[in-house]
Coordinates of C-alpha atoms and ligand atoms in Angstrom, one line a residue:
X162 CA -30.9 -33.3 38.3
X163 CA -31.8 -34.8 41.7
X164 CA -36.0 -35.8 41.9
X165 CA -36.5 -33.3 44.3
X166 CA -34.8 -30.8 41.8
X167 CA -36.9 -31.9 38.6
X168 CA -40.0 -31.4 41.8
X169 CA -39.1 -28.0 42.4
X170 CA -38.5 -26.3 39.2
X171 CA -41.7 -28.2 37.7
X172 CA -43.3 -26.5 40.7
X173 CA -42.1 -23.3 40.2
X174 CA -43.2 -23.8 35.9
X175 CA -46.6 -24.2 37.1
X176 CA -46.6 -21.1 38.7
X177 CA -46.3 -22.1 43.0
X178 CA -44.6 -19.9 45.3
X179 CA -44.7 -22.2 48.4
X180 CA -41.8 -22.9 49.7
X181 CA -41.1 -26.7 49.3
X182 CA -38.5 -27.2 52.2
X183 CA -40.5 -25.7 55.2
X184 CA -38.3 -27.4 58.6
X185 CA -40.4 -29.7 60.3
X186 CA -43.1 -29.7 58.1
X187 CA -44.7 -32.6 56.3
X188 CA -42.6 -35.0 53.8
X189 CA -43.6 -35.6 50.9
X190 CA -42.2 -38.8 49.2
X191 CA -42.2 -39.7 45.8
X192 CA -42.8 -43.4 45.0
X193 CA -40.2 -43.3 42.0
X194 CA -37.4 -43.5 44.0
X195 CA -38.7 -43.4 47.5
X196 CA -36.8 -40.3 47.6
X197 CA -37.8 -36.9 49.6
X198 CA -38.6 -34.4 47.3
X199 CA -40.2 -31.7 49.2
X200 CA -41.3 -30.9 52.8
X201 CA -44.7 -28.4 53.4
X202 CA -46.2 -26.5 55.5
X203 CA -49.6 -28.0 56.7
X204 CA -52.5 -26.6 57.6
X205 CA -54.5 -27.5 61.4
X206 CA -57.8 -27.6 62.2
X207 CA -57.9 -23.5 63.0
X208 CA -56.5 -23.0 59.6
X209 CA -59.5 -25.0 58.3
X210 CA -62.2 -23.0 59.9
X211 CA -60.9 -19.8 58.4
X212 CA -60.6 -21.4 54.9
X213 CA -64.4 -22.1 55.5
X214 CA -64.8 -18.8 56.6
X215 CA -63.4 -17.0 54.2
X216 CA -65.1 -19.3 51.5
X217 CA -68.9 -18.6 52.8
X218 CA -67.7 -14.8 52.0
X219 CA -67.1 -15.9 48.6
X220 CA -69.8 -18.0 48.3
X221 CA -72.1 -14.3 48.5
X222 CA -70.3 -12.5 45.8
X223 CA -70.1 -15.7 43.6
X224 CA -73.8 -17.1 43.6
X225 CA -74.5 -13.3 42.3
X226 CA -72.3 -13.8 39.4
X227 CA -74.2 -15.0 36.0
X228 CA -73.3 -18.8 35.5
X229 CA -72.3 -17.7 32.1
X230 CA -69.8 -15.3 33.3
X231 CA -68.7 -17.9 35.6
X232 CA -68.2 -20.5 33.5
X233 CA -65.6 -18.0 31.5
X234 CA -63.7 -18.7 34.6
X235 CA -63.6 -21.8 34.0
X236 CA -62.8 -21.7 29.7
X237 CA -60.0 -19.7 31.1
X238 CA -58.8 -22.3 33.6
X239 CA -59.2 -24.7 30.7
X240 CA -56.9 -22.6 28.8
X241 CA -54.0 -22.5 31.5
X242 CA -54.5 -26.3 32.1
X243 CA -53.8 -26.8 28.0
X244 CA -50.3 -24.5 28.8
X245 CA -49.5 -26.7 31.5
X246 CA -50.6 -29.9 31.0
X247 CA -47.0 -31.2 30.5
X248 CA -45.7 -30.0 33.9
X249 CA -48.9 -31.1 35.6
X250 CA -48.7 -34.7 33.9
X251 CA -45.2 -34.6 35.6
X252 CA -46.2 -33.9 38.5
X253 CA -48.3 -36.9 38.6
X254 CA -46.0 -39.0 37.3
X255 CA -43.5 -37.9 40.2
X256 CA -46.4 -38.1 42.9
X257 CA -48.3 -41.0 42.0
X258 CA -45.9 -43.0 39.6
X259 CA -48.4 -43.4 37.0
X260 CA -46.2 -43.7 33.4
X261 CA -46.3 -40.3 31.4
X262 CA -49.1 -40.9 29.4
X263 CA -51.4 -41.9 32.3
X264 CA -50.0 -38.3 34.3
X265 CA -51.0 -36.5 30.7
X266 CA -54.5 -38.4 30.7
X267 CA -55.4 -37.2 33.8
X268 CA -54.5 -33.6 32.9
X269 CA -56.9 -34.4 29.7
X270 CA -59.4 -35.7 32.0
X271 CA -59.5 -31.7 33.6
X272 CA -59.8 -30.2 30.4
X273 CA -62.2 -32.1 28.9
X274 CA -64.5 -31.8 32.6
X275 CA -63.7 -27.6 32.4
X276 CA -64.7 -28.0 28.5
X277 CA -68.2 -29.7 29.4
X278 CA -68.9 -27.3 32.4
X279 CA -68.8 -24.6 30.1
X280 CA -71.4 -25.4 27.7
X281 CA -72.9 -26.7 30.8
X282 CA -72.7 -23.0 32.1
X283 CA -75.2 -21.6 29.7
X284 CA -78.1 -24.2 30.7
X285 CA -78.4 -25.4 34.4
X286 CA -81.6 -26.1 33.4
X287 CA -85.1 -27.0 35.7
X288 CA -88.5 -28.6 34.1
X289 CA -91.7 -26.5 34.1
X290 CA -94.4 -29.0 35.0
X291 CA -98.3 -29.4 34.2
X292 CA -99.7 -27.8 37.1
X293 CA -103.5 -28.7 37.9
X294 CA -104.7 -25.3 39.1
X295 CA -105.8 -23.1 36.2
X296 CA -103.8 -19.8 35.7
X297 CA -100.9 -20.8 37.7
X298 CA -97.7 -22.3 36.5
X299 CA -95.3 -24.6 38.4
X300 CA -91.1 -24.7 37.7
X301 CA -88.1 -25.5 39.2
X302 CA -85.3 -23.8 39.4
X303 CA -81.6 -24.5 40.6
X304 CA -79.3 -22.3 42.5
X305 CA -75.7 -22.4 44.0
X306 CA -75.9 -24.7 47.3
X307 CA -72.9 -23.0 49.2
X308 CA -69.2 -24.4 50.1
X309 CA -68.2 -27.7 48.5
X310 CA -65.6 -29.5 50.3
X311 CA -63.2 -31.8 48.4
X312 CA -61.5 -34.9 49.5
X313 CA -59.3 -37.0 47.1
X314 CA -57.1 -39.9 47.1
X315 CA -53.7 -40.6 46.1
X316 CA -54.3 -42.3 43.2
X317 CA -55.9 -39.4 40.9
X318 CA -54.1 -36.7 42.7
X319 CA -55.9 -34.2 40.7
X320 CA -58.7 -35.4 38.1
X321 CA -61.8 -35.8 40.6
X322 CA -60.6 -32.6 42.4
X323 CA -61.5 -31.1 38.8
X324 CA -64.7 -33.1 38.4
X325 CA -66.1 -31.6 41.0
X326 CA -64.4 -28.3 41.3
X327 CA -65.0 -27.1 37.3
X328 CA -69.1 -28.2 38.3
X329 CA -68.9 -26.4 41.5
X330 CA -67.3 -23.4 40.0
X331 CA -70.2 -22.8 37.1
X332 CA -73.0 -23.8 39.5
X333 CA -71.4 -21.0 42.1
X334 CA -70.0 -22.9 44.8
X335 CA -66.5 -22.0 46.2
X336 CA -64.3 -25.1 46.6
X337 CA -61.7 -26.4 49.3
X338 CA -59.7 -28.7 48.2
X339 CA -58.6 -31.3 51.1
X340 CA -56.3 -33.8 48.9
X341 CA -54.4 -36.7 49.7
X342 CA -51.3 -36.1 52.5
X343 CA -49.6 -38.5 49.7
X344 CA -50.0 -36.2 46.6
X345 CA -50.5 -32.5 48.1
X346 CA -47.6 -31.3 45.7
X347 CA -49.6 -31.8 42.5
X348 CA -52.8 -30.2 44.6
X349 CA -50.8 -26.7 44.9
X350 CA -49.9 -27.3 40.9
X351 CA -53.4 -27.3 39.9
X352 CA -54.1 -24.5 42.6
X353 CA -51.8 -22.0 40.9
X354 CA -52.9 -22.7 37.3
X355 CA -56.3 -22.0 38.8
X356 CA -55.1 -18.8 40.2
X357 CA -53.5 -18.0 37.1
X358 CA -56.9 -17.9 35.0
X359 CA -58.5 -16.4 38.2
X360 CA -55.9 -13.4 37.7
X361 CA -57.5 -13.1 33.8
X362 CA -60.8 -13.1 35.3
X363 CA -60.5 -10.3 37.3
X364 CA -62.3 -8.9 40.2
X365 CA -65.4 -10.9 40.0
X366 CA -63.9 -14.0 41.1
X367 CA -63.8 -13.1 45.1
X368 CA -61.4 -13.8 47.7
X369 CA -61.2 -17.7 48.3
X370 CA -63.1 -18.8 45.6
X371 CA -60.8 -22.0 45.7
X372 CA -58.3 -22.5 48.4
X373 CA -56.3 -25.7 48.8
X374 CA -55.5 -27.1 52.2
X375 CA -52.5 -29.6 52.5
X376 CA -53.1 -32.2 55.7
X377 CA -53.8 -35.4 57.0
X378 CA -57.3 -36.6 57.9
X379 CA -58.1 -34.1 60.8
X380 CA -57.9 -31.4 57.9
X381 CA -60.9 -33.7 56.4
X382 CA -62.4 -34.2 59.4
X383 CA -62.5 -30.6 60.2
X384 CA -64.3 -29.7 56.4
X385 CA -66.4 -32.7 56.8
X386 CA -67.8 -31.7 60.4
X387 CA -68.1 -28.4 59.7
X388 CA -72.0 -27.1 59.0
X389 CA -70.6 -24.3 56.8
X390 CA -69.5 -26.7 54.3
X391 CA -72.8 -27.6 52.3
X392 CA -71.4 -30.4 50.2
X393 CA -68.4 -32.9 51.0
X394 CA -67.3 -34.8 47.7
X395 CA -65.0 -37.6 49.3
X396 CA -62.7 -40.0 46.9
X397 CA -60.4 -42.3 48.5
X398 CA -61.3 -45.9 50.6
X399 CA -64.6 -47.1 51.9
X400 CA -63.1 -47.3 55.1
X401 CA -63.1 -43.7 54.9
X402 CA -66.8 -43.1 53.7
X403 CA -67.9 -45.4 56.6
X404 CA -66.2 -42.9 58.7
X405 CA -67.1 -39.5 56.7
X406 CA -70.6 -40.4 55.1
X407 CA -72.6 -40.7 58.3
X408 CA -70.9 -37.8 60.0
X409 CA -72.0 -35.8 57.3
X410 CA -75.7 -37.0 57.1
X411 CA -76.1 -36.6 61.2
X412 CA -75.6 -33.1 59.9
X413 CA -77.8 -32.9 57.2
X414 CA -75.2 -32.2 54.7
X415 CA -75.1 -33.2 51.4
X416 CA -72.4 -35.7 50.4
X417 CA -70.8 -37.4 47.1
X418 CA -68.7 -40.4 48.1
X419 CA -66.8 -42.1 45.4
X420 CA -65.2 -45.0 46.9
X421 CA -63.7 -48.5 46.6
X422 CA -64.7 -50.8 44.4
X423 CA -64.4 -54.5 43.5
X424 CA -64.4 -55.0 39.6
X425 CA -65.0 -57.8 37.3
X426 CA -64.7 -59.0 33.7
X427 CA -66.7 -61.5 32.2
X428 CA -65.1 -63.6 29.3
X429 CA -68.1 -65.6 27.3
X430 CA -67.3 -68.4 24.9
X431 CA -68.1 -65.7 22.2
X432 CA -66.2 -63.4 23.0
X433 CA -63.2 -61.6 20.5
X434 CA -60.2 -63.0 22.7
X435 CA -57.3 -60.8 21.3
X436 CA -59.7 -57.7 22.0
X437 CA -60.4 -59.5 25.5
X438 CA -56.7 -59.9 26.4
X439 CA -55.8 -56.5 25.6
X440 CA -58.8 -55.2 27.5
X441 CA -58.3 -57.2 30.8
X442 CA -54.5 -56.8 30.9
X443 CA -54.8 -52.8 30.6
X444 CA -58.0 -52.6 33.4
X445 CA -55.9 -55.2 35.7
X446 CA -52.2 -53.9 35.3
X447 CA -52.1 -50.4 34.1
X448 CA -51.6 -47.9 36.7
X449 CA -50.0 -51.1 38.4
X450 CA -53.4 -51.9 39.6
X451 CA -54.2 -48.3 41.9
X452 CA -57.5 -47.4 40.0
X453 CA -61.1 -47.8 41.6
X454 CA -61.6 -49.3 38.3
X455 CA -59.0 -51.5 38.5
X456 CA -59.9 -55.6 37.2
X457 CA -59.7 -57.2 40.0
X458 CA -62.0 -60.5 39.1
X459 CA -62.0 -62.6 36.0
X460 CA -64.2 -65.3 35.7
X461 CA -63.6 -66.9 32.3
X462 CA -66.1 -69.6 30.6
X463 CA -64.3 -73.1 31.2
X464 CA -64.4 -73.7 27.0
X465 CA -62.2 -70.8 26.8
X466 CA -60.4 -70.8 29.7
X467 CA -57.2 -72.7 27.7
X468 CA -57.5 -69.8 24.9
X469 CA -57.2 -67.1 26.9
X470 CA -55.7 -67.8 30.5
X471 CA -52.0 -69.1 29.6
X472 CA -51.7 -65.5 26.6
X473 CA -52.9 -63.6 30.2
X474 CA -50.4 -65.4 32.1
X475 CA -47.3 -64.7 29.6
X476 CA -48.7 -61.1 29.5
X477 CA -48.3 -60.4 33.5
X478 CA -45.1 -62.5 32.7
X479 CA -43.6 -60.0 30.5
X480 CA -45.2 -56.7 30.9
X481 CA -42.5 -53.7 31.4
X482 CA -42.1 -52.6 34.5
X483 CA -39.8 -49.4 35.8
X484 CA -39.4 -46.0 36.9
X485 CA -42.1 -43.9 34.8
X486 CA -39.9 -40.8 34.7
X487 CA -36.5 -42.3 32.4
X488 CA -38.2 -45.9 30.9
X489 CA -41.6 -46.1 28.9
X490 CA -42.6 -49.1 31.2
X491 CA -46.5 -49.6 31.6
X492 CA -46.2 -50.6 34.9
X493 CA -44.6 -48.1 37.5
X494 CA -44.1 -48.5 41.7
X495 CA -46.8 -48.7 44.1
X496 CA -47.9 -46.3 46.0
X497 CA -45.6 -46.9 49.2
X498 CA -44.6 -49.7 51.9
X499 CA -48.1 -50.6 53.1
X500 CA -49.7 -51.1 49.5
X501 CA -47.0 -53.8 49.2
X502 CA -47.5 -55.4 52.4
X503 CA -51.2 -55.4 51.5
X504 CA -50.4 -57.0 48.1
X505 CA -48.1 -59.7 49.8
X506 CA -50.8 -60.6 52.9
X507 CA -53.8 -60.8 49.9
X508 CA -51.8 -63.4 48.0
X509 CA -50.7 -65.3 50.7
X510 CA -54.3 -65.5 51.9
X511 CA -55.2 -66.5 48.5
X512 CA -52.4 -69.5 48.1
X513 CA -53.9 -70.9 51.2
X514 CA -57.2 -71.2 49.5
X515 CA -55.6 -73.0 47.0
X516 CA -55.0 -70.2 44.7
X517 CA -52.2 -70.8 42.5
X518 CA -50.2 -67.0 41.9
X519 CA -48.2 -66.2 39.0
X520 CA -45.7 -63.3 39.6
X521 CA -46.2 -60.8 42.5
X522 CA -43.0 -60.4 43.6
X523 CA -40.7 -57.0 44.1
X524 CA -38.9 -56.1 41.2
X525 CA -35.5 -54.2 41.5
X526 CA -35.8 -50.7 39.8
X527 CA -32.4 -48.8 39.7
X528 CA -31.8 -49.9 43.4
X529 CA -34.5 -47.5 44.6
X530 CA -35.8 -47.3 48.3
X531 CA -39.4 -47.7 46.2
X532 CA -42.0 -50.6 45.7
X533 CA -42.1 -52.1 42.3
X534 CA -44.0 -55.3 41.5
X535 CA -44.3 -57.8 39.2
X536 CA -48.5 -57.6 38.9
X537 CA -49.9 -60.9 39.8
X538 CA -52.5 -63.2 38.3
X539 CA -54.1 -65.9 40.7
X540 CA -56.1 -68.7 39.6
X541 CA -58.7 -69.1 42.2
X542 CA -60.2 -72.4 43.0
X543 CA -63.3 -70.3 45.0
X544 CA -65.1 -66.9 44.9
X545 CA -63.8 -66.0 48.3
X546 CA -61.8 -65.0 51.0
X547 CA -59.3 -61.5 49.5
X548 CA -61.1 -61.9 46.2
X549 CA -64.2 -60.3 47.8
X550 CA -62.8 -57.1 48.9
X551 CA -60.5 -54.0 47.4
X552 CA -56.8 -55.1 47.4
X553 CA -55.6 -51.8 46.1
X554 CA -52.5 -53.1 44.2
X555 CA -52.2 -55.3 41.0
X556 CA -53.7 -58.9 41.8
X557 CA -56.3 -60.4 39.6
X558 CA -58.2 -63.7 40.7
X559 CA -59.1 -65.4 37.8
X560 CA -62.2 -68.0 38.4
X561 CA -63.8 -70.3 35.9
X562 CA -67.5 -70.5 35.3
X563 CA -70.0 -72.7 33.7
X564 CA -73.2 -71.1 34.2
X565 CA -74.4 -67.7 33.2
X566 CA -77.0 -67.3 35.9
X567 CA -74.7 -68.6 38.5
X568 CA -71.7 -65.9 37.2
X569 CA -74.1 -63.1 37.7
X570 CA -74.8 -64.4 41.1
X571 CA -70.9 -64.2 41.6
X572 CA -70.4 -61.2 39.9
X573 CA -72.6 -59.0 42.1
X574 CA -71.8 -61.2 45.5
X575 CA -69.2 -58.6 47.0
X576 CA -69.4 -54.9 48.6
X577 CA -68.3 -52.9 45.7
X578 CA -70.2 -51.8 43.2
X579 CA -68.1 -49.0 41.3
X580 CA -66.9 -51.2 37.0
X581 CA -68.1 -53.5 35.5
X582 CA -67.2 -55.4 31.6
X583 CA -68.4 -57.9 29.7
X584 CA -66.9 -59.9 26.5
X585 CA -68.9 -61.2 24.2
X586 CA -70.5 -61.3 20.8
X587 CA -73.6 -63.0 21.8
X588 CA -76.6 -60.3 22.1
X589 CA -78.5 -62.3 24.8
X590 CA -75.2 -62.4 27.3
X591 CA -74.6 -58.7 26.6
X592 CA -78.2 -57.4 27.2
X593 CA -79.2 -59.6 30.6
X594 CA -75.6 -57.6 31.6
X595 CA -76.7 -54.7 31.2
X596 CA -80.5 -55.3 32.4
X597 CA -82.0 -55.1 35.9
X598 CA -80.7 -58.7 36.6
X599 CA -77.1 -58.4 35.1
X600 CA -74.1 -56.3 36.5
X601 CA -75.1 -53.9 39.7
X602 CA -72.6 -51.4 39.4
X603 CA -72.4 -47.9 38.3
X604 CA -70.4 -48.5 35.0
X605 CA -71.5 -51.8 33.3
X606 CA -69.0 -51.9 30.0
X607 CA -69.5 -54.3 26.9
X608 CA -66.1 -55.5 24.9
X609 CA -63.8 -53.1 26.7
X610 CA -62.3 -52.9 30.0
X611 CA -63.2 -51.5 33.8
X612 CA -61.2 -48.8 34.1
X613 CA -60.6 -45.5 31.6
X614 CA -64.4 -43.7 31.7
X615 CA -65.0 -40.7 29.8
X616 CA -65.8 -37.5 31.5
X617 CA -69.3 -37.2 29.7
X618 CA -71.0 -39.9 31.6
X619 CA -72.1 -39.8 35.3
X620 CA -68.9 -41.5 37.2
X621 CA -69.5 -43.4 40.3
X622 CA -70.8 -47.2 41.8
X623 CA -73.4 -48.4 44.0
X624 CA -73.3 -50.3 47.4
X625 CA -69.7 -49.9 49.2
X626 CA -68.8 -47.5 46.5
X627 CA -70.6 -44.9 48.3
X628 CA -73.6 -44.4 45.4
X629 CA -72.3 -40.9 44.3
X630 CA -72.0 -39.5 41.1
X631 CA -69.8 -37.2 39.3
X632 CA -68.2 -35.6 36.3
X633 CA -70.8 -35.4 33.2
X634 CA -74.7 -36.3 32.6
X635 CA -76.5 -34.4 35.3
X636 CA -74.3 -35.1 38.2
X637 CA -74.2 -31.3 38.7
X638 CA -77.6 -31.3 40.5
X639 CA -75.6 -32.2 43.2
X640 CA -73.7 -29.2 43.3
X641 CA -76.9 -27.0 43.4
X642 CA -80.4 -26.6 45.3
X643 CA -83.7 -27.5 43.6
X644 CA -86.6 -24.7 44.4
X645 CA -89.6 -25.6 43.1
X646 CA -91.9 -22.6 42.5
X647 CA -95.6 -22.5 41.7
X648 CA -96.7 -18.8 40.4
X649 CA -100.8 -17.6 40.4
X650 CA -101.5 -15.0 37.5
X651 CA -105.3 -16.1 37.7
X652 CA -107.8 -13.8 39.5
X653 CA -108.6 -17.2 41.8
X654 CA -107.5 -18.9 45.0
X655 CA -107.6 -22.3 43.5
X656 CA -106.3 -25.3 46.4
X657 CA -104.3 -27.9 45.2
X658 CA -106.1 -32.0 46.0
X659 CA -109.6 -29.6 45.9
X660 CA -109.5 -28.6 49.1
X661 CA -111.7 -25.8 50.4
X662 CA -110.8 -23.4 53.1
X663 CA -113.5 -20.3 52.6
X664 CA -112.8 -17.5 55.3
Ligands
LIG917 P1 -57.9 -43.0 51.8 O1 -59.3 -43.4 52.2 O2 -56.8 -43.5 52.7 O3 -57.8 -41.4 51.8 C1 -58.5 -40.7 50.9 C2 -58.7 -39.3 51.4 O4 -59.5 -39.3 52.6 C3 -57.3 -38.6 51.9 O5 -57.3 -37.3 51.5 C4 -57.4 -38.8 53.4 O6 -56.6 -37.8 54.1 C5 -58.9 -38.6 53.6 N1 -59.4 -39.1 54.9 C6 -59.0 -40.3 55.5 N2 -59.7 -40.5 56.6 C7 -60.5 -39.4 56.7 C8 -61.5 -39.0 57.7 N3 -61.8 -39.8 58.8 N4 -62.2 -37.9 57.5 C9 -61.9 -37.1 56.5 N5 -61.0 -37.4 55.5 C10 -60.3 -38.6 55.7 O7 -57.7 -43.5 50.3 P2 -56.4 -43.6 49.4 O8 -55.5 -44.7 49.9 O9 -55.8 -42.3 49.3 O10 -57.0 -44.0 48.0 C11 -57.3 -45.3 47.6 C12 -58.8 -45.6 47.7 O11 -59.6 -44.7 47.1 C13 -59.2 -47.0 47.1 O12 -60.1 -47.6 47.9 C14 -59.8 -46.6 45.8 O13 -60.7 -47.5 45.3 C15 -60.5 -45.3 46.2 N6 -60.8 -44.4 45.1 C16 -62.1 -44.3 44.7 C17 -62.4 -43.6 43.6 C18 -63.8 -43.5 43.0 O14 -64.1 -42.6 42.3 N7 -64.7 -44.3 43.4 C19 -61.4 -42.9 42.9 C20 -60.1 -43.0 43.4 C21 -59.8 -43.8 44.5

């Protein structure tokens, strides 16, 4: 069976109708083989403005429904996710060339964010607060803020849609779902397992609910400039979010932006260095290198840079690398021709700082027209030049350190703020990391790696990273408006502050 074959009849198990060859219509490649393995129809800017349109309808009916009810909608979803999780975790595998286990993961990731909006369903709670006027009482409450635009990248072609589409859902916002023109196939996947537990659901669920729109950036730009789109939850580069975030502010929108990030491990002379090495060479390599969490700085302590360096250097040395679909390599193909180039221009930058790079180069798989790599390790004489910004492809600068103060310094002395780890044993290292003077990113880890977050924690980084938040804790505020009301049942006019106004 060709790729595009294995494509279309995983397609068609999922449940899509589309037709995957439309003439003239957008390629989409796979970064397996580099092969073609379907073409779609895409949606324009007119298009966009009626999926809006037709999503504010919803957005009436849906706010009306009890979140309880609503979040049945999404138990059911969860239900036809669990049914397909193997074809979805294909599809991402084809898509994005993550290995088989990382495609089923991310499945996981959507049912265990559709399991925690559930229970989340049934509370959506506000505070009642001490109020100082006698006989009154003061609470908040939180209701569904309208249409949620969603923009993803190509490197979770469907997790963060799920993040913020199973919250959206249960706090009664309709969705659209703009994702990457790299990974749209996967998009229309998750769409019609969504529309199979919509057809369960019945006729409460209107019209639109959740619409997917297949595009480049105009099809973004048009969601993200539109005033009938309350929220825009944006994943992908902070190039992007320089673009989208202050577009959508001059509006008065709301917006989540998840965005690049710059990571970094800290090895102490404590620290448990077989755990350490197994940590760092998973957050660096694994999904050769194309998380936001990816470890993309090491500074080691110089007493243990001779323990632990070289065993990282065999690692990247011999790590399996290969076509994701037929081997069980852990490191599969970039995402396309430009993430290579991107790799190559970072490392030559980096050799003429006097960084010494170990692998890096392309690695034949089967011939293909794709872009494997060997991952690369650099030993950096200087915190600077590439190693300060997002190469989004697998290069680690590794930097030694003597000083704990002066490593903090380092560590937080770049534009991303999204992962963070730690290895140690020694309790003083481990809690200044994790105070107000220690690591400044959203996820600070201690003894494992950057990358791999559970859903039940708020996800998201500070600084360039866009200072969103998603997934679990109470990132669901976002999806909703906060009214705060104050109720008199006292026979008096009481003023709040003791003001007087006696007519
Ligand atoms: P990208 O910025 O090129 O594209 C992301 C999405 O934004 C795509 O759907 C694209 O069509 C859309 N887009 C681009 N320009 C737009 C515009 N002007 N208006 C509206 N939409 C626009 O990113 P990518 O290459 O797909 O993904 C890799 C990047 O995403 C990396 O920087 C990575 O760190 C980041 N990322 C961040 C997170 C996170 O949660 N923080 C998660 C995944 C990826």
């Amino acid at each position: 069976m060709t790729l595009a074959e294995t494509t279309r009849s995983t397609m068609q198990a999922c449940g899509v109708s589309a037709d995957l060859a439309v003439s003239g219509g957008m390629d989409v490649v796979s970064p397996v083989s580099g092969e073609v393995v379907a073409t779609l129809a895409v949606h324009d800017v007119a298009a966009t403005h009626a999926a809006i349109d037709q999503a504010r309808a919803a957005f009436k009916a849906w706010r009306m429904v009890p979140a309880p009810r609503r979040g049945e909608l999404v138990r059911l979803f969860a239900e036809e996710l669990r049914k397909s999780k193997e074809d979805l975790g294909r599809m991402v595998s084809i898509e994005a060339g993550k290995s088989p286990s990382e495609g089923l993961g991310e499945v996981q990731e959507m049912i265990d964010i559709c399991d925690f909006a559930v229970g989340l369903s049934r509370q959506l709670y506000g505070l009642t607060i001490a109020t100082e006027r006698p006989g009154h009482r003061m609470m908040e409450t939180w209701h569904p803020l309208g249409v949620v635009g969603i923009i993803t990248a190509f490197n979770f072609p469907c997790a963060p849609w799920c993040w913020n589409s199973a919250l959206a859902l249960v706090c009664g916002d309709p969705v659209i779902w703009k994702p990457s023109e790299k990974t749209p196939l996967t998009a229309l996947a998750c769409q019609a397992v969504l529309d199979r537990a919509i057809a369960r659901f019945g006729t409460d669920a209107p019209e639109g609910l959740s619409q997917v729109l297949v595009g480049g950036p105009e099809v973004g730009e048009a969601l993200v400039d539109s005033e009938n789109v309350a929220l825009i939850s944006a994943t992908g580069s902070t190039r992007m979010g320089r673009i989208v975030g202050p577009k959508v502010a001059a509006r008065f929108g709301k917006s989540i932006l998840e965005l690049g990030g710059n990571n970094a491990g800290i090895v102490c002379p404590s620290a448990d260095m077989d755990m350490a090495l197994r940590a760092i060479a998973f957050g660096a390599m694994g999904t050769a290198g194309q998380r936001c969490t990816t470890m993309r700085r090491l500074f080691v302590h110089d007493s243990v840079y001779d323990q632990i360096v070289p065993a990282l250097i065999r690692a990247y040395g011999s790590v399996s690398i290969g076509n994701p679909l037929t081997s069980d390599a852990l490191v599969g193909p970039l995402i396309d021709k430009a993430a290579f180039d991107g790799m190559g221009a970072a490392l030559a930058e980096a050799q003429a700082l006097g960084g010494t790079v170990h692998g890096g180069e392309r690695h034949d798989v089967e011939g293909a027209a794709s872009y494997y790599v060997r991952p690369a390790l650099v030993e950096m004489p200087v915190h600077d030049g590439p190693v300060l910004r997002e190469t989004f492809a697998p290069i680690l600068y590794v930097m030694k350190y003597s000083d704990f103060d002066s490593v903090l310094e380092d560590h937080n002395a770049v534009g991303g703020g999204l992962s963070s780890s730690i290895f140690t044993t020694d309790l003083r290292e481990m809690e200044t990391f994790l105070s107000a003077r220690g690591s400044d990113c959203g996820i600070a880890n201690v003894n494992i790696g950057t990358s791999g977050a559970e859903i039940g924690g708020a996800f998201g980084g500070e600084k360039e990273t866009g200072g969103g938040r998603e997934s679990g804790s109470d990132a669901w505020r976002a999806y909703m408006r906060r009214a705060t009301n104050t109720i008199n049942y006292s026979r008096d006019l009481p003023l709040a502050q003791g003001v007087t106004f006696d007519i």
